[in-house]
Amino acid sequence: MSDSARIVIIGGGVGGASVAYHLTQLGERDVVLLERDELTSGSTFHSAGLVGQLRADPTLTRMNQYSVELYRSLDAGWTECGGIKLASTPERMAEIRRQIGWARTFGLPLEEISVAEAVELFPLMDPEGVVGAAYLPTDGQIDPSQLCYALAARAREGGVTVRTRTRVLGITVERGRVTGVRTDQGELACEIVVNCGGMFAAEIGRMAGVRVPIVPMSHQYVVSDAFHDHTGLPTLRDPDLLVYYRQEVQGLVMGGYERQCAPWTAGQNAYDAVPGDFNGRLLPEDWPRFEEISDNSRVRVPAMADVGIRKLINGPEAFTPDNEFCLGETEVAGFFVAAGFCAHGIAGAGGIGKVMAEWIVEGEPGMDLWHMDVRRFGRHYRSPSYTIKRAVENYETYYDIRYPGHERSAGRPLRVSPAYGWHAAHGAVFGEKSGWERVNYYADNALPGEEERPHGWAGRLWSSAIAAEHRATRTAAGLFDESSFAKIEVTGPDAAALLEWVCDNRVARHVGAVTYTQALNRRGGIECDFTVTRRGEEEFLIVTGTAFGAHDLGWLRKQAALTGSKARIADVTGQYACFALWGPRARDVLGGLTPDPLDFPFMSARELTVGDVPVLALRVTFVGEHGWELYCSSEYGLGLWQTLWRAGEPYGLVAGGYRAIDSLRLEKGYRVWGADIGPETTPYEAGLGFCVKDGKDFLGRDALDPAPARRLRCLTLRDPRAVALGNEPVRVDGRVEARVTSGGYGYTARESIAYAYLEAGPGTPVEVEVEGRWVPGVVVKGPLVP
């Protein structure tokens, strides 16, 4: 074996083969793919082979669409048979109609069909209890092994060396960067390693000192004997019954996601590694656990009660704690991961290979992939028990309807604010983000009446407490616990220079200055969106969203490495509690608690004493009302919260949660990263051009167009209770032009509000499809509340 290669891919399944092939498409030739046994011998060979394209996530949908385009060009048994999704409940039908709307924004020909039409397409089904259905003619199925071999053949044609029966024994890391791979056939020096190890990915990650939070889950399906003479049957999913079907010659493949699942590793112990000799093998049949799926399958396809079963396939599939892929570069430079395909890796394999190859070659992804980025998992996912709890919950609820505001329950509570006990005692309804318990709203704030409950989907988990907390903040004062906000310190002699290069705004201003800024990628897209407070000549504090701390920390460290900066970059989230006090009476509340003057201006910071607590006060807002974010060392947190609460009660202070914050910020037009803005949108498109400082050199500046054709626009809908939540299509002059990035109800404006990127300006009539109904609206000039 050659003793060096530029890129080494570990894992000869469909993921590794796809990455290898797409690297050659970008001109890479010095690539070696290593497989411990034979190609496809991990999870690929026993995959069911369904290829569905539409997902709730826009990026994954685009990736799956690309997969279909690629599979059409391969000799790999691609069958474009179409796919049907059934609704056996009215709630599922509402979900399907939302998905039909999403499909319009991607040009996917998903259409609602009648029950009779579904039976005509899939005559084996019993329509009893079916409410409706949707059909996507461009979905299909493929032979997973043939797909892997076809991609590997193309990779070889492009110059990739494929080495089977080569076991990786170790990965060499020097000074935080991967430098080589040790195998039982020798050593390879390399610049980049791509971990495509499937169920072995966690073990491979440990070789480099990286935690890859995946869990092999036992996933079963049956292959029936031949029993029908139909041809070209579409794939069929009935998520209310937890089952799926596809044609297999004159029989069926049938599987599903049972409510009592089984994580699998060596010895059935969730902490053990996958056996070293588990190659091309299956797990023992587990008929008792499959009984639920088997019984359900007979409801929809009665013939399954009598048909012979050729075999029960029980194969481990690598699942992540949130059912999204694990992609991208890890904290070890040059060590990439493409794993955790969650039983839909065949549908995504083409797109995965494409985005990973671009990421490796260009140094950054070409799409918004944060929700698939391996770094999204915080340090708490280093715990195997926490990872397993989350993975099990997601597997067992794989087909469940996810209403807006749906919260997972496994592994909670884990990370809590110092004031957590107070919140619980006062009726808090908690949500969870990045392991943090956060107040969504306080049930004790609920008011009688349902007149503002949104129609349909958006009203499912709604509470009038959100309206009460919103209005109290606008008219008196609101107190919010934002301790979960991620906090990053950048310090040292190089700190100012690094941040000036990374940020589009000027952040190295006078001590005490607070700057709202973005950090851009080379394409001018918004990689980070945060505030920077200068606390000293060599000391800066960055505050960013709860879910974005790991991303922004990683981005900053990467830019520091690329520029040779010696700045110290540290996550200090847990060191500080943060409470936001906002509203017209906020000054009255705080003024009685501190001997220090409160005359410092907007976007500045000052050290104060609040009651008996030393506090850093930032004069900022995310709701559009006067007030402060108050930071204190965590041990003072409960005392500070109680002090503020007692002082505020005479002024009508109300404790509020994140649902009210979201409604308040919608009215003011404040953007949210990952929804309204992200790596594929520029500051000028997002209406944030005021942050782009003239005469300043920074990363991404040369890619910016100050006069883009499209901009993020605020829309209001004629029906205030028709609330868009995200991904709904937006129509201008009868043509779909965009999708909603975020939306909700503004309790001060009393409007249904949505945002979308459009070329049309204020005053333009629009229509937004909300649950199958086109609702008229108009582009307005924001903000809706001055």
Coordinates of N, CA and C in Angstrom, one line a residue, residues 16 32 35 70 77 165 198 211 229 250 269 294 296 334 355 458 491 499 501 576 597 606 610 688 715:
G16 N -19.3 6.4 2.1 CA -17.9 6.6 1.7 C -17.7 6.6 0.2
V32 N -7.7 7.7 -1.1 CA -7.7 6.3 -0.8 C -9.0 6.0 0.0
E35 N -11.7 0.0 3.4 CA -12.9 -0.8 4.0 C -12.3 -2.0 4.7
L70 N -28.8 12.1 -9.5 CA -27.7 11.2 -9.7 C -28.0 9.8 -10.0
G77 N -30.1 -0.1 -10.5 CA -31.4 -0.6 -10.2 C -32.4 0.5 -9.7
R165 N -10.6 -5.1 2.8 CA -9.9 -5.9 3.8 C -8.7 -5.2 4.4
G198 N -20.1 4.5 9.4 CA -21.4 4.0 9.7 C -21.5 3.7 11.2
R211 N -15.6 12.6 19.8 CA -16.8 12.0 20.1 C -17.8 12.1 19.0
D229 N -49.3 -10.0 -8.7 CA -48.8 -9.8 -10.1 C -48.8 -8.4 -10.5
Q250 N -42.4 -9.8 -7.0 CA -43.9 -10.0 -6.9 C -44.3 -10.1 -5.4
N269 N -24.9 -4.4 25.3 CA -24.6 -3.4 26.3 C -24.3 -2.1 25.6
S294 N -45.8 -5.9 12.5 CA -46.5 -6.9 11.8 C -48.0 -6.8 11.8
N296 N -49.7 -4.1 12.6 CA -50.2 -2.9 11.9 C -50.2 -3.1 10.4
G334 N -8.9 18.7 9.9 CA -8.7 17.7 8.8 C -9.4 16.4 9.1
V355 N -22.1 17.4 -0.9 CA -21.9 18.5 0.1 C -20.6 18.2 0.9
A458 N -50.7 25.9 14.1 CA -50.0 26.8 15.0 C -50.7 26.9 16.3
T491 N -9.8 36.7 24.2 CA -8.8 37.5 25.0 C -7.4 37.4 24.4
L499 N -11.0 39.6 15.8 CA -12.4 39.9 15.7 C -12.7 41.0 14.6
W501 N -11.1 41.1 11.8 CA -11.0 40.3 10.5 C -12.3 39.5 10.4
Y576 N -21.9 32.3 33.8 CA -22.7 33.5 33.9 C -24.2 33.2 33.8
P597 N -25.5 55.2 38.3 CA -26.3 55.8 37.3 C -26.7 54.9 36.1
R606 N -21.9 48.5 31.2 CA -21.4 49.1 32.4 C -21.5 48.1 33.6
V610 N -26.5 45.5 41.6 CA -27.9 45.4 41.7 C -28.3 44.7 42.9
L688 N -29.4 43.8 6.8 CA -28.5 44.1 7.9 C -27.3 44.8 7.3
L715 N -44.1 40.3 5.8 CA -45.4 40.2 5.2 C -46.4 40.1 6.4

